[in-house]
Short mmCIF file of C-alpha atoms in Angstrom, two decimals:
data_model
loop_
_atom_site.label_atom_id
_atom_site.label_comp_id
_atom_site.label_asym_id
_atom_site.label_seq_id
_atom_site.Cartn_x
_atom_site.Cartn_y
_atom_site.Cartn_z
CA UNK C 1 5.00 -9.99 25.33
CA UNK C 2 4.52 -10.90 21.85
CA UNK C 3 3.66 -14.86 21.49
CA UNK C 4 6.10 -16.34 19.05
CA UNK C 5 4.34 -19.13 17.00
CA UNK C 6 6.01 -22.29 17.65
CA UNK C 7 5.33 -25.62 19.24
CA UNK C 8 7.13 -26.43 22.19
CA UNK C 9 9.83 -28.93 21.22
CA UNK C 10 11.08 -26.09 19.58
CA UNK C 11 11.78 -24.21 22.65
CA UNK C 12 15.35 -24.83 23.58
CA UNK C 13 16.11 -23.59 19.57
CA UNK C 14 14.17 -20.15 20.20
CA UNK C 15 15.80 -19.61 23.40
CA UNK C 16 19.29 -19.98 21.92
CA UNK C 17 17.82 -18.05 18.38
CA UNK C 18 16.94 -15.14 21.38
CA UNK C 19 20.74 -15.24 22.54
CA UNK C 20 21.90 -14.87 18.90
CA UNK C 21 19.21 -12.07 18.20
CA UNK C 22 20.18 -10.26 21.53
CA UNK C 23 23.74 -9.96 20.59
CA UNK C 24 22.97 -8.32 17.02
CA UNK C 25 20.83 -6.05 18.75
CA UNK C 26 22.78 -5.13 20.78
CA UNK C 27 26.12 -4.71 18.50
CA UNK C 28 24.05 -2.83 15.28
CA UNK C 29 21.10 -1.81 17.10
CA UNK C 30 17.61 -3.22 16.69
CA UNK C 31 16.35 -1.26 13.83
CA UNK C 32 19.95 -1.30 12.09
CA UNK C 33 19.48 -5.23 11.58
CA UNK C 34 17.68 -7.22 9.28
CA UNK C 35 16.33 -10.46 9.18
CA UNK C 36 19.34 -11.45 6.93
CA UNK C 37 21.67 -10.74 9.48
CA UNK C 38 19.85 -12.42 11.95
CA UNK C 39 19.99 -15.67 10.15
CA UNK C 40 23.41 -15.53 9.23
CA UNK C 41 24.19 -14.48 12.84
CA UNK C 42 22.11 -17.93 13.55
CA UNK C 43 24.09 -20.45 10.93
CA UNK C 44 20.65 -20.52 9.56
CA UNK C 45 19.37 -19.97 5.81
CA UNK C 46 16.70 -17.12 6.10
CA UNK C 47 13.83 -19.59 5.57
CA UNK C 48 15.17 -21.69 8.69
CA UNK C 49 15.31 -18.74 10.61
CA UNK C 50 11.13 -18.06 9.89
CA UNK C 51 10.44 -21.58 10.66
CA UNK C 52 11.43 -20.75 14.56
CA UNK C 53 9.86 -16.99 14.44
CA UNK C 54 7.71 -14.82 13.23
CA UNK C 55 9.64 -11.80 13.06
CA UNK C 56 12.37 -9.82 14.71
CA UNK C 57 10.00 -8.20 17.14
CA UNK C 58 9.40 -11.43 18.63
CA UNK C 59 13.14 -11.66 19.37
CA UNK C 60 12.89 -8.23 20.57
CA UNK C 61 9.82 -9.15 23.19
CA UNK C 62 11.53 -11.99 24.15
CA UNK C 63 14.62 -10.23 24.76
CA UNK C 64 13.06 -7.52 26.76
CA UNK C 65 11.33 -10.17 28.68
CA UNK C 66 14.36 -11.20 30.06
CA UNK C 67 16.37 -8.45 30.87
CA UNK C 68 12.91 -7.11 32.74
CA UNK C 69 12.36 -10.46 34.78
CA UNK C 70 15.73 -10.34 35.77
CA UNK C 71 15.41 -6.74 37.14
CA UNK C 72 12.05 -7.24 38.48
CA UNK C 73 13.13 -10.43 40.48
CA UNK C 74 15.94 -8.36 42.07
CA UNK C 75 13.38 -5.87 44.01
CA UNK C 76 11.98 -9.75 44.93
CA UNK C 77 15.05 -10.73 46.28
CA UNK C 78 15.03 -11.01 50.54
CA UNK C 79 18.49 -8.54 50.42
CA UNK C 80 15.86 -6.02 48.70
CA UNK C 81 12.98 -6.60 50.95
CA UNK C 82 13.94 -6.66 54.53
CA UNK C 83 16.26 -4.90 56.59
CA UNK C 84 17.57 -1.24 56.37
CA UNK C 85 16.75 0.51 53.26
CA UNK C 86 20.27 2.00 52.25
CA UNK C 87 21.38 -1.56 52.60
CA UNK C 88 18.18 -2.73 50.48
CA UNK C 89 19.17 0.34 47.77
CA UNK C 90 23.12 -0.98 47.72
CA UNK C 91 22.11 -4.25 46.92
CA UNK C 92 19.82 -3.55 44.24
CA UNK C 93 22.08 -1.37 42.71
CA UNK C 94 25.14 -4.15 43.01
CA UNK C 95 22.28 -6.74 41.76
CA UNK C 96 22.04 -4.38 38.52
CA UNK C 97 25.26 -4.12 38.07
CA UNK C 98 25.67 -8.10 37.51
CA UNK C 99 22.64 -8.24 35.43
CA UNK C 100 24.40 -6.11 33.16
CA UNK C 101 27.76 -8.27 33.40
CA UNK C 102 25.32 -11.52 32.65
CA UNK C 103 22.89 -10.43 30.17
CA UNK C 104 24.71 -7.13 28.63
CA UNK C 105 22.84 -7.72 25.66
CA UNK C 106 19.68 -7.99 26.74
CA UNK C 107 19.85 -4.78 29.31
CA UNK C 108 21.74 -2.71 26.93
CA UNK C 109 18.80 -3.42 24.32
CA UNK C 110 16.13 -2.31 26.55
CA UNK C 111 18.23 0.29 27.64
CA UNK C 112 18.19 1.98 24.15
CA UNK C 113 14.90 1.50 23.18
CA UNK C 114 12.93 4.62 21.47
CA UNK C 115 9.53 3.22 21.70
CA UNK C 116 9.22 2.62 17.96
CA UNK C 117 6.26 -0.36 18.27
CA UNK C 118 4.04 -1.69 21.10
CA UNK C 119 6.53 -3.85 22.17
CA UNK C 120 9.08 -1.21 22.87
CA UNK C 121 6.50 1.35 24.58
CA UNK C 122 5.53 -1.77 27.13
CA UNK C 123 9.10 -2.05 27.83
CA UNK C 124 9.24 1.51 28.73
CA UNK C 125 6.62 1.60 30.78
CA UNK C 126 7.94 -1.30 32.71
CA UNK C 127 11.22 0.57 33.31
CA UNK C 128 9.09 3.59 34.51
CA UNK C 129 8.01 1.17 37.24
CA UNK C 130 11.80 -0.19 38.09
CA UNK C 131 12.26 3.62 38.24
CA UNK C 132 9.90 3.98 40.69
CA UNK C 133 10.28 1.35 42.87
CA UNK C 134 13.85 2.72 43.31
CA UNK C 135 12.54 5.84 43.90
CA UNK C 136 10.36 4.63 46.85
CA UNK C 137 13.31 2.50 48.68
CA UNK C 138 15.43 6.03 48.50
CA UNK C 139 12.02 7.94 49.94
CA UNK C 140 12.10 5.24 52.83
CA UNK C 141 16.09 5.33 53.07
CA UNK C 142 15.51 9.05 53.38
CA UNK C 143 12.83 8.52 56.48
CA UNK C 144 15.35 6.26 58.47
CA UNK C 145 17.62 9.35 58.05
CA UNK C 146 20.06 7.08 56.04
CA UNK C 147 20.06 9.41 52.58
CA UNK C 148 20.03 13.39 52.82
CA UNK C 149 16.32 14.84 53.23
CA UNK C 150 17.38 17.41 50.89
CA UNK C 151 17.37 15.52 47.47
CA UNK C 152 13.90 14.61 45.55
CA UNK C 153 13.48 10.81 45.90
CA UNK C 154 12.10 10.47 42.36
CA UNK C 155 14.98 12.17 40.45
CA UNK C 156 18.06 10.93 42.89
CA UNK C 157 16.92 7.00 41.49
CA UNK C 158 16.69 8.24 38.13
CA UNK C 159 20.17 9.84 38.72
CA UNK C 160 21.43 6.53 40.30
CA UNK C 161 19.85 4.25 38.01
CA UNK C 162 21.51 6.16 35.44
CA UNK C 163 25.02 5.96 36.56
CA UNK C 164 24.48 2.44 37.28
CA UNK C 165 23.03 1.73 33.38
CA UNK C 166 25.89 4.23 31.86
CA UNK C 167 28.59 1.13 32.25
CA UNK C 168 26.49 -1.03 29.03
CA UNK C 169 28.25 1.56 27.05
CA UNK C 170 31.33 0.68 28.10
CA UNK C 171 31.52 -2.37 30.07
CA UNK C 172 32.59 -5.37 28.46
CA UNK C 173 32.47 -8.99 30.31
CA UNK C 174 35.41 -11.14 31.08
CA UNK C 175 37.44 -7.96 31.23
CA UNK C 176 39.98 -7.03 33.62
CA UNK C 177 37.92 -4.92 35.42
CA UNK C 178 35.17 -7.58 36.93
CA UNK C 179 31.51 -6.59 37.78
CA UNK C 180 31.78 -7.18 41.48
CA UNK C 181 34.60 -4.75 41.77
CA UNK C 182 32.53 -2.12 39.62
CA UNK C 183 29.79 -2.93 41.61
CA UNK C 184 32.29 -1.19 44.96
CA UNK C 185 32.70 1.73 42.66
CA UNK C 186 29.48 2.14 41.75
CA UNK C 187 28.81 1.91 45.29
CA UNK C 188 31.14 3.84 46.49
CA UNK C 189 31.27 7.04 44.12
CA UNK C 190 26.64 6.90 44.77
CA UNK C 191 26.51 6.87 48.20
CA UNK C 192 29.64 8.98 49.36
CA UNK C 193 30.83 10.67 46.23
CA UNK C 194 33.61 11.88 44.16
CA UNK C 195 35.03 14.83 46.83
CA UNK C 196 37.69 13.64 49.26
CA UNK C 197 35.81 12.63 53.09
CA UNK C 198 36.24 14.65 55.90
CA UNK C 199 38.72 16.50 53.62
CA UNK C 200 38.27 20.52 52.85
CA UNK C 201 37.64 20.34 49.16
CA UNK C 202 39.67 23.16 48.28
CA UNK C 203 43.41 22.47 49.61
CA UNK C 204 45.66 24.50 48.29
CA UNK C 205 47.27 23.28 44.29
CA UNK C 206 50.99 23.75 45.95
CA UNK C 207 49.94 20.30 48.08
CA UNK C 208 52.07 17.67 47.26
CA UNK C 209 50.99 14.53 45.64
CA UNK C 210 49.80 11.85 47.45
CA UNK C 211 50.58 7.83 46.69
CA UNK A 1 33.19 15.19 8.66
CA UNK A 2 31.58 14.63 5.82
CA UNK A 3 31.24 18.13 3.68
CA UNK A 4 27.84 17.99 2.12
CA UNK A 5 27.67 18.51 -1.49
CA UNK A 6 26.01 22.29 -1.51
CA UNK A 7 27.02 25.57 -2.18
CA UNK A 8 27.43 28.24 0.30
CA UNK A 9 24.41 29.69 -0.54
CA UNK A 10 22.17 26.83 1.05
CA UNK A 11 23.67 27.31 4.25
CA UNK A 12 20.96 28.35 6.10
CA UNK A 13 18.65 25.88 4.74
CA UNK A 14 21.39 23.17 5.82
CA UNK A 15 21.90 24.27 9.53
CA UNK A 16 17.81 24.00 9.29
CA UNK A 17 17.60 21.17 8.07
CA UNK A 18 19.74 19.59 10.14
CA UNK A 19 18.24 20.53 13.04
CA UNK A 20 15.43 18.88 12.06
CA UNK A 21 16.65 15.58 10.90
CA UNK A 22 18.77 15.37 14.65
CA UNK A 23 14.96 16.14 16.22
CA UNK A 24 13.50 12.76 13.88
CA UNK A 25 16.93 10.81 14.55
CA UNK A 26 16.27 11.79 18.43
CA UNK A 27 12.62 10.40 18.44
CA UNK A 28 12.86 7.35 16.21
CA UNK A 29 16.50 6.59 15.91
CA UNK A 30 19.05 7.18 13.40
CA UNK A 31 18.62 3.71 11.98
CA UNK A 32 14.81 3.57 12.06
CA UNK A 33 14.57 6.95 9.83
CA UNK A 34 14.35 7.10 6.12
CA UNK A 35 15.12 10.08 4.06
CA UNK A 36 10.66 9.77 3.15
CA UNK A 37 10.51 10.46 6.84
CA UNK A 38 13.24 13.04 6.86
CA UNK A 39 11.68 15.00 3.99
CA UNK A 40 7.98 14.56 5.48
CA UNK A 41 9.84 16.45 8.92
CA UNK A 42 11.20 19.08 6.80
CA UNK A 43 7.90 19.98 4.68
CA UNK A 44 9.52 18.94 1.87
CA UNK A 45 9.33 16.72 -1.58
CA UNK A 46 12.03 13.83 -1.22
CA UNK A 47 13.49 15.41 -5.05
CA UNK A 48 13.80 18.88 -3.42
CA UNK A 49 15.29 17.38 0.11
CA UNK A 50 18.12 15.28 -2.28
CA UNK A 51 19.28 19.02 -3.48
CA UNK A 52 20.47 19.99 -0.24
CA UNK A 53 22.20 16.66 1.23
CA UNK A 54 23.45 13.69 -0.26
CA UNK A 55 22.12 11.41 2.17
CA UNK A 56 21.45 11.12 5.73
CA UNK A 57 24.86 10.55 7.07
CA UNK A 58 25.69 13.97 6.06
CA UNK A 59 23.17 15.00 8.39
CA UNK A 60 24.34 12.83 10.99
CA UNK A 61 27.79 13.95 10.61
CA UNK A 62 26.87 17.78 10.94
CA UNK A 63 25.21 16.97 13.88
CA UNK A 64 27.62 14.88 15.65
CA UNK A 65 29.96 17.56 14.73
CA UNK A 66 27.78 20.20 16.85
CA UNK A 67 27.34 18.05 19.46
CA UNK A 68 31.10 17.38 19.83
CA UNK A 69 32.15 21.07 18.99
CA UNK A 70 30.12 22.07 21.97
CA UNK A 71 31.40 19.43 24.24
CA UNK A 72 35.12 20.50 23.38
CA UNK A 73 34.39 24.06 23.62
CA UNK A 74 33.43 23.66 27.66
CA UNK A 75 36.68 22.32 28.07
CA UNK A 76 38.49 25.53 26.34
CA UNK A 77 36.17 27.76 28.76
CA UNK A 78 38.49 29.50 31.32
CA UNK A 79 36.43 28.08 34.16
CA UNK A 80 37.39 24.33 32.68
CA UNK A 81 41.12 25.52 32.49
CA UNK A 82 42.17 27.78 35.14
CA UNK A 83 41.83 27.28 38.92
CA UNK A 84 40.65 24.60 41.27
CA UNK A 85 40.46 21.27 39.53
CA UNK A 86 37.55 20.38 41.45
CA UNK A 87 35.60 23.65 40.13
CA UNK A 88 36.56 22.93 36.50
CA UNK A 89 35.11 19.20 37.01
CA UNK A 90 31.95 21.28 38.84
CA UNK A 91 31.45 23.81 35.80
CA UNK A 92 32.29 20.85 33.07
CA UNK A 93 29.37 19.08 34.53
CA UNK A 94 27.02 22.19 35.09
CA UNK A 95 27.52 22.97 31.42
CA UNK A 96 27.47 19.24 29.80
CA UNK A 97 23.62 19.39 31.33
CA UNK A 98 23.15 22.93 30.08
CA UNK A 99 24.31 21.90 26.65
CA UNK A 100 21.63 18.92 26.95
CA UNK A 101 19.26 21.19 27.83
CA UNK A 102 20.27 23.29 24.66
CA UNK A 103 21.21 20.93 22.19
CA UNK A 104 19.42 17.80 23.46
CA UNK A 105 18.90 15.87 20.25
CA UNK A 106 22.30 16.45 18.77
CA UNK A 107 23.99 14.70 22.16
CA UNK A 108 21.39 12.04 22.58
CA UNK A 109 22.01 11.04 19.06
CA UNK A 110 25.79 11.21 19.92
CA UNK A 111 25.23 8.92 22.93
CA UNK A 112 23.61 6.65 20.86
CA UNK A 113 26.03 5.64 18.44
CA UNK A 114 26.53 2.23 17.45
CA UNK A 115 29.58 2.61 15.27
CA UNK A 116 27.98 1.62 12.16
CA UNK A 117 30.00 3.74 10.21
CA UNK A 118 32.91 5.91 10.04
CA UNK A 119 31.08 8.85 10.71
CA UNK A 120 30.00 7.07 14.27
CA UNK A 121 33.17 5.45 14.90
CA UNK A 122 35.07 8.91 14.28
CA UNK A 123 32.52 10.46 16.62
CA UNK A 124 32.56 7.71 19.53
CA UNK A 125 36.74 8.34 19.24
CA UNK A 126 35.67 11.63 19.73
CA UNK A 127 34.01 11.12 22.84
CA UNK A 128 36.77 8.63 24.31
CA UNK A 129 38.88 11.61 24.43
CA UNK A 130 36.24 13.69 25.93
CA UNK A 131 36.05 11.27 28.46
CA UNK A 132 40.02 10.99 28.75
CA UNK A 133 40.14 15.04 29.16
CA UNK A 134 37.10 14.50 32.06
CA UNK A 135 39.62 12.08 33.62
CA UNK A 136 42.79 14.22 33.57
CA UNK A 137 41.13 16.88 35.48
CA UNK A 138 39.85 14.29 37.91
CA UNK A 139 43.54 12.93 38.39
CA UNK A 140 44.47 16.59 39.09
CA UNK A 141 41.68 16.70 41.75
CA UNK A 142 43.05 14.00 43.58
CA UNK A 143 46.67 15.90 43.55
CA UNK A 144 44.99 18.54 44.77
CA UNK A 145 43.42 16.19 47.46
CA UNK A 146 39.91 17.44 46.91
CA UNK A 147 38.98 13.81 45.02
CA UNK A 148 39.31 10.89 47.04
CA UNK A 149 42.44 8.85 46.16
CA UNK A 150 41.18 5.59 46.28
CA UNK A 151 39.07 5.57 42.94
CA UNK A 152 40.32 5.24 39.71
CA UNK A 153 40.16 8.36 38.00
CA UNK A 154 39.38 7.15 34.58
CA UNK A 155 36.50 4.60 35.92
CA UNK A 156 35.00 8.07 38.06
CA UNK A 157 35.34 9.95 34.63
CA UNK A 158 33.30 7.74 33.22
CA UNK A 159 30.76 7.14 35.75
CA UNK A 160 30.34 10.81 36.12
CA UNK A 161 29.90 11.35 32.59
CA UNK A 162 27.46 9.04 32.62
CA UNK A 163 25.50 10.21 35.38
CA UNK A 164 25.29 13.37 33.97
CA UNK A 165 24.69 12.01 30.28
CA UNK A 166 21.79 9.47 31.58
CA UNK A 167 19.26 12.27 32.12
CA UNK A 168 19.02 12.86 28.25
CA UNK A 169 17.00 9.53 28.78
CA UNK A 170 14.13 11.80 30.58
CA UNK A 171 14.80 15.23 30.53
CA UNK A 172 12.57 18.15 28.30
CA UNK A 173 13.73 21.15 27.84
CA UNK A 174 11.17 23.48 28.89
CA UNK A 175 9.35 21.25 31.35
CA UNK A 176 8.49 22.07 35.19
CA UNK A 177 12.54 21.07 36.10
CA UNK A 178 14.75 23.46 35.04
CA UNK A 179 18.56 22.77 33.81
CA UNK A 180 19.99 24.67 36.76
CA UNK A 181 18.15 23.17 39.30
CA UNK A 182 19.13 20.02 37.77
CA UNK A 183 22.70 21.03 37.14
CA UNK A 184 22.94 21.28 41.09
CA UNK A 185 21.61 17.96 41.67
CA UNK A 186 23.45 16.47 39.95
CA UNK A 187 26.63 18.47 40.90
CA UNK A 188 25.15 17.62 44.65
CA UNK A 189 25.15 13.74 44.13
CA UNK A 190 28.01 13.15 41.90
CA UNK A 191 30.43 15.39 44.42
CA UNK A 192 28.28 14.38 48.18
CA UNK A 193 26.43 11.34 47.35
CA UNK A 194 23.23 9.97 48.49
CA UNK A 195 24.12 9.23 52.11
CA UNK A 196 23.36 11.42 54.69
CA UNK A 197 26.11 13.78 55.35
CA UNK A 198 27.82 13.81 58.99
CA UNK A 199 25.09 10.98 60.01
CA UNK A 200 25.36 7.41 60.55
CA UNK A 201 24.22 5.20 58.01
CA UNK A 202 21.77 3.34 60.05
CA UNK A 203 20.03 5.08 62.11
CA UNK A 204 16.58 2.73 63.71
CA UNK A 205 14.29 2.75 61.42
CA UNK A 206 11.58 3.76 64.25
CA UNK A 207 12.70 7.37 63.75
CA UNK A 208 10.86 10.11 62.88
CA UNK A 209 9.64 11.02 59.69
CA UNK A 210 12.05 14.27 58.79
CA UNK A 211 10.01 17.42 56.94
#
């Protein structure tokens, strides 16, 4: 993570400047915004804005920084450590899903990232290893017998991680549809699917409809 | 759409060059690209790229518009109209992956959209109703009682979608996993899930390691 030159009493300002950045990002897209925008985003004039940082990369690291912590603390977590690994993989994925509901910016951002600078390609390398780590809880789910044998480890998390991610597009906070009861869909739909349980799949069309 | 300003005998060179300006938009970003870098892609002079297209939303716009008319012609195919509802969701979601396969940069692009424009906002409308469409056939599913009832059909739509939409994120045409073979696992999880079928969900973890 790039080192943004400032002293500390200016630390609760670049935190807040981060927030403001994030949000931009995230609306226009990093390379879509200038420095401009991010100042008048801030309330600040564009010299203000270079007294706190260096550049928009910085804001960019810094951003990324966050949204990865946050995900990285999550495999931390005790829920995501111990016990039975299908348990372990439904609380990650519920854990994601509230990162996204409290720092939508900051996810989505690294989310869309194309690897344009050294900042960005760090990022993605970083995600690679979130991938992974996924990947290795659904290998260990799939040796207590708890996820079907018959699935590659490696491209089910990608799959999952991927439905779980699709809702930045989408998702919008303080909604009326609130993250913990997306989380239960999420849930639901990855570990049991869209087809009806215990039900043939291919009743006949004539069936009537059900409440 | 936006009609470029050319005459119909550039035609070919147009569909050309758009294909490669959706290959640079794909790796860098539609933001991050200039027309320098455009021309550079397209072996030629910036002069001689500014007599086929106006600008680069013109090539953005023919793209989106192959992206989209490809999405919208699955839904016309008689497999997506006629019988089962839950095989029309099945071959809409075997072909959405086929057309990433075949037209990967045009729909990542799509994906991508920020709505900076009113070529991106007419082409995210465009994919709302895409989405709506998915939904409608998942509401007739769960008439047919081969969807499970208790999940909101539009929220599935989307999560499907984006399931299916997420691998653009890592998948290369041409690489050691094929589209079909990917096409079925991702038919397998979205309809089945990751749980093993017909097996309790927590089995000891002392079991045996399966083959």
């Amino acid at each position: 993570v790039v080192q943004p030159p400032v002293s500390p009493r200016t630390r609760h300002d670049l935190d807040s400047l981060t927030a403001v950045a994030l949000e931009v990002f995230h609306e226009r897209g990093y390379d879509a915004t200038s420095m401009e925008q991010l100042a008048a985003a801030a309330n600040l004039s564009k010299a203000a804005f270079y007294h706190h940082i260096s550049g928009k990369e910085d804001l960019l690291a810094r951003g990324l920084d966050r949204a990865l912590s946050a995900l990285f603390g999550v495999l931390d977590e005790p829920q995501a450590t111990t016990g039975a690994a299908l348990d372990r993989i439904r609380h990650v994925l519920r854990r994601v899903i509230e990162l996204e509901d409290e720092l939508l910016a900051e996810v989505t951002v690294l989310l869309r990232l194309r690897g344009n600078s050294q900042t960005e390609r760090d990022a993605l390398e970083k995600r690679r290893t979130f991938d992974r780590r996924v990947a290795e809880l659904i290998a260990t789910a799939q040796d207590e017998g708890s996820v079907r044998s018959n699935i590659d480890a490696h491209l089910s998390a990608r799959l999952v991680i991927g439905t779980a991610t699709s809702i930045v597009e989408w998702y919008r906070p303080g909604g009326k549809l609130a993250a913990s009861r997306l989380a239960d869909e999420v849930v639901a739909l990855t570990f049991n699917g869209l087809t009806a349980q215990g039900e043939p799949q291919h009743r006949p069309s004539v069936s009537t409809k059900r409440s």
